[in-house]
XYZ file of C-alpha atoms in Angstrom:
309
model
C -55.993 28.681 38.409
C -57.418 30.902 40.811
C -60.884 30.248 41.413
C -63.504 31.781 38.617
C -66.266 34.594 39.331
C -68.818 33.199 36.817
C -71.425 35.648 37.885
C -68.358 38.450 36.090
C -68.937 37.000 32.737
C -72.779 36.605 32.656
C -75.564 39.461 30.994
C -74.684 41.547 27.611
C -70.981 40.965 26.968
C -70.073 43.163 23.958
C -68.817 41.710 20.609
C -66.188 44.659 19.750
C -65.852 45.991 16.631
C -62.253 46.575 14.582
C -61.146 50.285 14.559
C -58.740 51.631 11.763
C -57.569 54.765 10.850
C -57.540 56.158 7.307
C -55.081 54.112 5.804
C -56.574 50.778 7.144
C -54.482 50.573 9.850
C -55.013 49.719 13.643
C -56.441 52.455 15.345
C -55.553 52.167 19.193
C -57.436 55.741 19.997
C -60.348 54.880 18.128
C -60.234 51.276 20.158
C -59.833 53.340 23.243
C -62.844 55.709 22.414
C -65.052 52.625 21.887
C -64.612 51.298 25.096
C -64.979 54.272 26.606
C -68.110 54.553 24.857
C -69.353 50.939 25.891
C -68.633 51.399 29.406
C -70.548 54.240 29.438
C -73.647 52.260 28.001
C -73.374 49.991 31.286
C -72.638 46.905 29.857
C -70.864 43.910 31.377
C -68.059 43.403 29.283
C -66.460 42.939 25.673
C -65.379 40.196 23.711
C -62.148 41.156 21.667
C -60.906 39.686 18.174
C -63.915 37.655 17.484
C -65.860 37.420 14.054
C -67.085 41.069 14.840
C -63.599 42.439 15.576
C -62.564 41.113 12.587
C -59.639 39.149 14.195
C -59.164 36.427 11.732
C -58.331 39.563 9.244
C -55.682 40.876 11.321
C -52.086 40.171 11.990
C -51.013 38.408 15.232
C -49.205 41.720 15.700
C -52.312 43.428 14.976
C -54.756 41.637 17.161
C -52.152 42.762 20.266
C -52.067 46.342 19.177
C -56.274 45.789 19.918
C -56.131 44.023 23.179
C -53.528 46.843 24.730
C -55.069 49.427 23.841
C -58.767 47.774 25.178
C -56.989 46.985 28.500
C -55.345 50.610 29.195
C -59.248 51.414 29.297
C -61.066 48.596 30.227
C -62.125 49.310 33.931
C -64.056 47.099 35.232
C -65.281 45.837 32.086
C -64.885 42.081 32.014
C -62.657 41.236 29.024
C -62.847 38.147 27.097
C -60.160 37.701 24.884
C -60.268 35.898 21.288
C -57.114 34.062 20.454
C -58.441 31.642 17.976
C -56.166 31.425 15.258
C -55.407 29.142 11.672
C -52.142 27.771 13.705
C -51.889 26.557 17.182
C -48.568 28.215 17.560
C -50.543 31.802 16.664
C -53.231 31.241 19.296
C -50.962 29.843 21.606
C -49.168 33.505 21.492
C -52.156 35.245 21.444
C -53.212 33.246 24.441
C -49.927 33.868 26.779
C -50.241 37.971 25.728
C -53.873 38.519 26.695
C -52.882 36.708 29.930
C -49.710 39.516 30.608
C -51.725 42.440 29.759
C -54.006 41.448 32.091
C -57.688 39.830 30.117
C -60.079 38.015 32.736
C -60.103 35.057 30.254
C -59.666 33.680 26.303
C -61.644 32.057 23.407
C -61.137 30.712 20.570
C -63.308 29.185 17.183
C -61.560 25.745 15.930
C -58.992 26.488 13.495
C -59.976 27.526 10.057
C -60.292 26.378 6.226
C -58.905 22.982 6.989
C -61.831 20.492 7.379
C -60.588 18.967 11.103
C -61.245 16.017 13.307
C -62.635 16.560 17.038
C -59.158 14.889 18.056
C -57.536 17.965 16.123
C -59.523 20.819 17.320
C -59.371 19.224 20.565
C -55.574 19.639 20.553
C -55.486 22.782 19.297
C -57.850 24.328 22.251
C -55.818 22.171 24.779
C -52.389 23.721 23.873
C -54.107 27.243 24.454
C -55.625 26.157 27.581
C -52.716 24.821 29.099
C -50.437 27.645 27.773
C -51.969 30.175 30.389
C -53.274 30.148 33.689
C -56.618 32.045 32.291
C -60.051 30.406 31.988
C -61.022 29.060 28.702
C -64.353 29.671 27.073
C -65.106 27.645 23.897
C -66.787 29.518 20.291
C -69.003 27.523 18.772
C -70.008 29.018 15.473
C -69.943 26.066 12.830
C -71.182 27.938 10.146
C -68.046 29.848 9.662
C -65.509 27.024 10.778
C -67.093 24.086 8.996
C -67.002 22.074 12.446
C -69.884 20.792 14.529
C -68.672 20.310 18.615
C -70.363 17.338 19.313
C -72.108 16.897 22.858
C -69.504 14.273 24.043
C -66.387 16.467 23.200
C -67.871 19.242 24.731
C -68.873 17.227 28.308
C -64.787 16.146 27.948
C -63.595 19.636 27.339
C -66.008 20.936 30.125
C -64.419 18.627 32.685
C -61.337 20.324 32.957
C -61.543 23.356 35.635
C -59.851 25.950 33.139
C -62.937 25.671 30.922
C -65.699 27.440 32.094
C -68.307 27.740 29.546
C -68.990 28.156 25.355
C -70.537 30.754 23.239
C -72.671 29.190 21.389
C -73.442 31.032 17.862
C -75.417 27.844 16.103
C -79.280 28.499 15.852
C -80.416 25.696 17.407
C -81.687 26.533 20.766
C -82.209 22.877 21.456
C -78.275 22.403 21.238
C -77.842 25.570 23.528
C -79.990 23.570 26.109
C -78.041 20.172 25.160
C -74.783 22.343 25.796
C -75.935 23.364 28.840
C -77.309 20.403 30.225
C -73.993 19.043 29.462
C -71.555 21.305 30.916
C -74.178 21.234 34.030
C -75.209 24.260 36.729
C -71.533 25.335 36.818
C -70.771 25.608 33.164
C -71.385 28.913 31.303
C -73.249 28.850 28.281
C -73.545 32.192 26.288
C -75.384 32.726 23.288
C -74.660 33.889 20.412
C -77.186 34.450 17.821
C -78.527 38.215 18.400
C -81.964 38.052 17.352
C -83.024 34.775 19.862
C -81.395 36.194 22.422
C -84.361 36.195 24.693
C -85.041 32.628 23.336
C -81.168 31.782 24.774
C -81.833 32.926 27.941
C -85.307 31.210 28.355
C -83.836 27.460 27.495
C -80.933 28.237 29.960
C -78.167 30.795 28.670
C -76.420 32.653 31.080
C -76.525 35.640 29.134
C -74.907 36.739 25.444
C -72.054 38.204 23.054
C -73.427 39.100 20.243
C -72.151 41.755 17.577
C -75.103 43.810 16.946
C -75.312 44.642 20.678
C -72.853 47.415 19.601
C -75.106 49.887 18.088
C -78.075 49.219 20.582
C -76.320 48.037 23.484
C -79.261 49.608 25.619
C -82.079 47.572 24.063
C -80.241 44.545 24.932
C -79.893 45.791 28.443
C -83.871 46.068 28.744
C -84.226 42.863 27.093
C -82.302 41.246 29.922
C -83.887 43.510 32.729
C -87.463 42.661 31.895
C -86.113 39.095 31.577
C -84.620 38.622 35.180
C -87.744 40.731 36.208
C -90.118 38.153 35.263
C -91.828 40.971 32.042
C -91.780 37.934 29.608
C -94.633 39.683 27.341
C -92.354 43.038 27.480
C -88.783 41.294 26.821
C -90.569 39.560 23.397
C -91.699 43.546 22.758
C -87.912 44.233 23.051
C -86.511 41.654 21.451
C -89.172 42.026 18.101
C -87.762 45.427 17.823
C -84.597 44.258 18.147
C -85.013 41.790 15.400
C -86.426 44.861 13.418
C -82.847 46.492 13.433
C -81.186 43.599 12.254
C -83.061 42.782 9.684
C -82.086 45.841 8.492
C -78.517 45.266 9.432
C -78.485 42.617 7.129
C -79.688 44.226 4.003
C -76.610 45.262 4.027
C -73.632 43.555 1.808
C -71.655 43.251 5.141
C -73.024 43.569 8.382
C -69.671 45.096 9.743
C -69.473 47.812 7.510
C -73.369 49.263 8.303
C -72.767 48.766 12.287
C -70.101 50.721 12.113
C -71.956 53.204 9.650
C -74.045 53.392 12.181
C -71.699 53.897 14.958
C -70.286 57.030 13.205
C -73.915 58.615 13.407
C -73.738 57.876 17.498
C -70.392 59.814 17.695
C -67.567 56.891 17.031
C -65.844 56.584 13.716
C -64.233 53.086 13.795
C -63.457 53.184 10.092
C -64.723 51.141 7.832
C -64.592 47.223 7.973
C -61.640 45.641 6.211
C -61.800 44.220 2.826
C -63.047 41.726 1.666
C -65.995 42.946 4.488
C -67.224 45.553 2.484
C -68.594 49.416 3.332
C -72.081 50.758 3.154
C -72.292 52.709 -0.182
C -72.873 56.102 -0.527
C -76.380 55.689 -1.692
C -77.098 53.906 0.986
C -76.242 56.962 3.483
C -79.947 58.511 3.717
C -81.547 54.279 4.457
C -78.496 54.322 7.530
C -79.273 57.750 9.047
C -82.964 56.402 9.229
C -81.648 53.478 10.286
C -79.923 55.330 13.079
C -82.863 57.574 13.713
C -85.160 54.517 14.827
C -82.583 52.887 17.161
C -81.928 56.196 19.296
C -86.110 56.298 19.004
C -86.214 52.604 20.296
C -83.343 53.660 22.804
C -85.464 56.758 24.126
C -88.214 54.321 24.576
C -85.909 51.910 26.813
C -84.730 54.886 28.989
C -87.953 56.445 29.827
C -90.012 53.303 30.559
C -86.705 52.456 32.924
C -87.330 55.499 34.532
C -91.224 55.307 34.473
C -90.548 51.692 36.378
């Protein structure tokens, strides 16, 4: 493996959202329009398939149709690609096609439903890592998978060159610094909990991928410019707001469904979020355009004190 540009996958990494088309079907424009509309926002990258992208509710064939049609667009966007899978075999063929079309590395959650040991999940991210010549970043969100990564199997995985870091998604900012502590100066630690994102950063992330950057991706950005600027007292300003919006996100029966409800009022129709994730109601359509009408007002308020600075 060529050697890694860690610096490329550091700051406000995306977690992209699934776009269909009427029927419920991939939609590879709308995909294409999103990233458009992302790269125009300035962030670093996106993170494709994950629990946002709604990956583990697609087909393998499906997730591919995704990746493509990200890649035709991408740019310099740094591109993480999410290949976890139930079977090895499925991530293993996720993993060798977001290598030929081109992805600047993978990632992948433990496999699902069954209840594994660390010497099975351990052999399930091995025969992805080993199937490509990509980096490998571990997911570590064991409140969906059922599975804890222990400190130890994390300092073995982190050993290996291929593996350069771990989002971390648990809400323990103590195990983010254990993580990194672990995986040492080198070792990229992301986090993955939206609304401690600051918090991540302070105990020693490298930066984030987090879903709900998608409807505010600029109040993120500030977040992380008054951060590396030394504004601590204006970041936590930032970041309260930001925690604001997703409280309100989460009112919501699924999260998915009102980000992209609010998506369509900034201009991008992704569809709605695949069953059993369920759509924001039609009473609920006045409480999402306010919804909307605070984050541009929060965005405005980014922009101009940028420019003010």
């Amino acid at each position: 493996m060529a050697t890694v540009n860690l610096d490329a996958f550091k700051g406000i990494i995306v977690a992209m959202y699934a776009c269909y088309d009427q029927n419920g079907d991939i939609h590879q424009e709308g995909v294409k329009q999103l990233v458009r509309h992302y790269i125009n926002k300035g962030v670093k990258g996106l993170y494709v398939g994950g629990s946002s992208g709604e990956g583990m509710l697609q087909t393998t064939e499906e997730r591919k149709l995704v990746l493509e049609a990200v890649m035709e667009v991408a740019g310099d966007l740094t591109i993480i690609a999410h290949v976890g899978a139930p079977s090895t075999r499925e991530s293993v063929e996720l993993a060798q096609h977001a290598e030929s079309v081109g992805a600047h590395a993978i990632s992948a959650v433990p496999s699902i439903y069954y209840r594994l040991s660390p010497n099975s999940v351990e052999s399930h991210w091995q025969a992805m890592i080993d199937s490509t010549a990509l980096p490998f970043i571990i997911y570590h969100i064991p409140q969906t998978t059922g599975f804890h990564l222990s400190k130890s199997l994390l300092t073995k995985m982190a050993a290996q060159d291929k593996v350069i870091g771990v989002k971390i998604s648990s809400e323990s900012t103590y195990e983010l610094q254990q993580f990194k502590e672990a995986g040492g100066d080198h070792f990229l630690v992301l986090n993955g909990p939206d609304e401690q994102y600051l918090a991540g950063r302070s105990i020693g992330a490298d930066g984030g991928i987090g879903g709900t950057y998608g409807v505010m991706p600029e109040l993120f950005l500030k977040i992380e410019a008054c951060y590396r600027n030394g504004q601590m007292d204006e970041a936590r300003a930032w970041q309260y707001k930001v925690n604001e919006i997703i409280n309100e996100l989460l009112s919501y029966p699924s999260l998915y469904g009102a980000c992209k409800a609010i998506l369509r009022h900034q201009g991008v129709d992704c569809g709605e979020a695949r069953l059993p994730l369920l759509p924001v109601e039609r009473k609920d359509d006045d409480r999402i355009s306010v919804l909307a009408g605070k984050i541009q007002q929060y965005v405005n308020q980014a922009c101009e004190s940028t420019v003010e600075a």
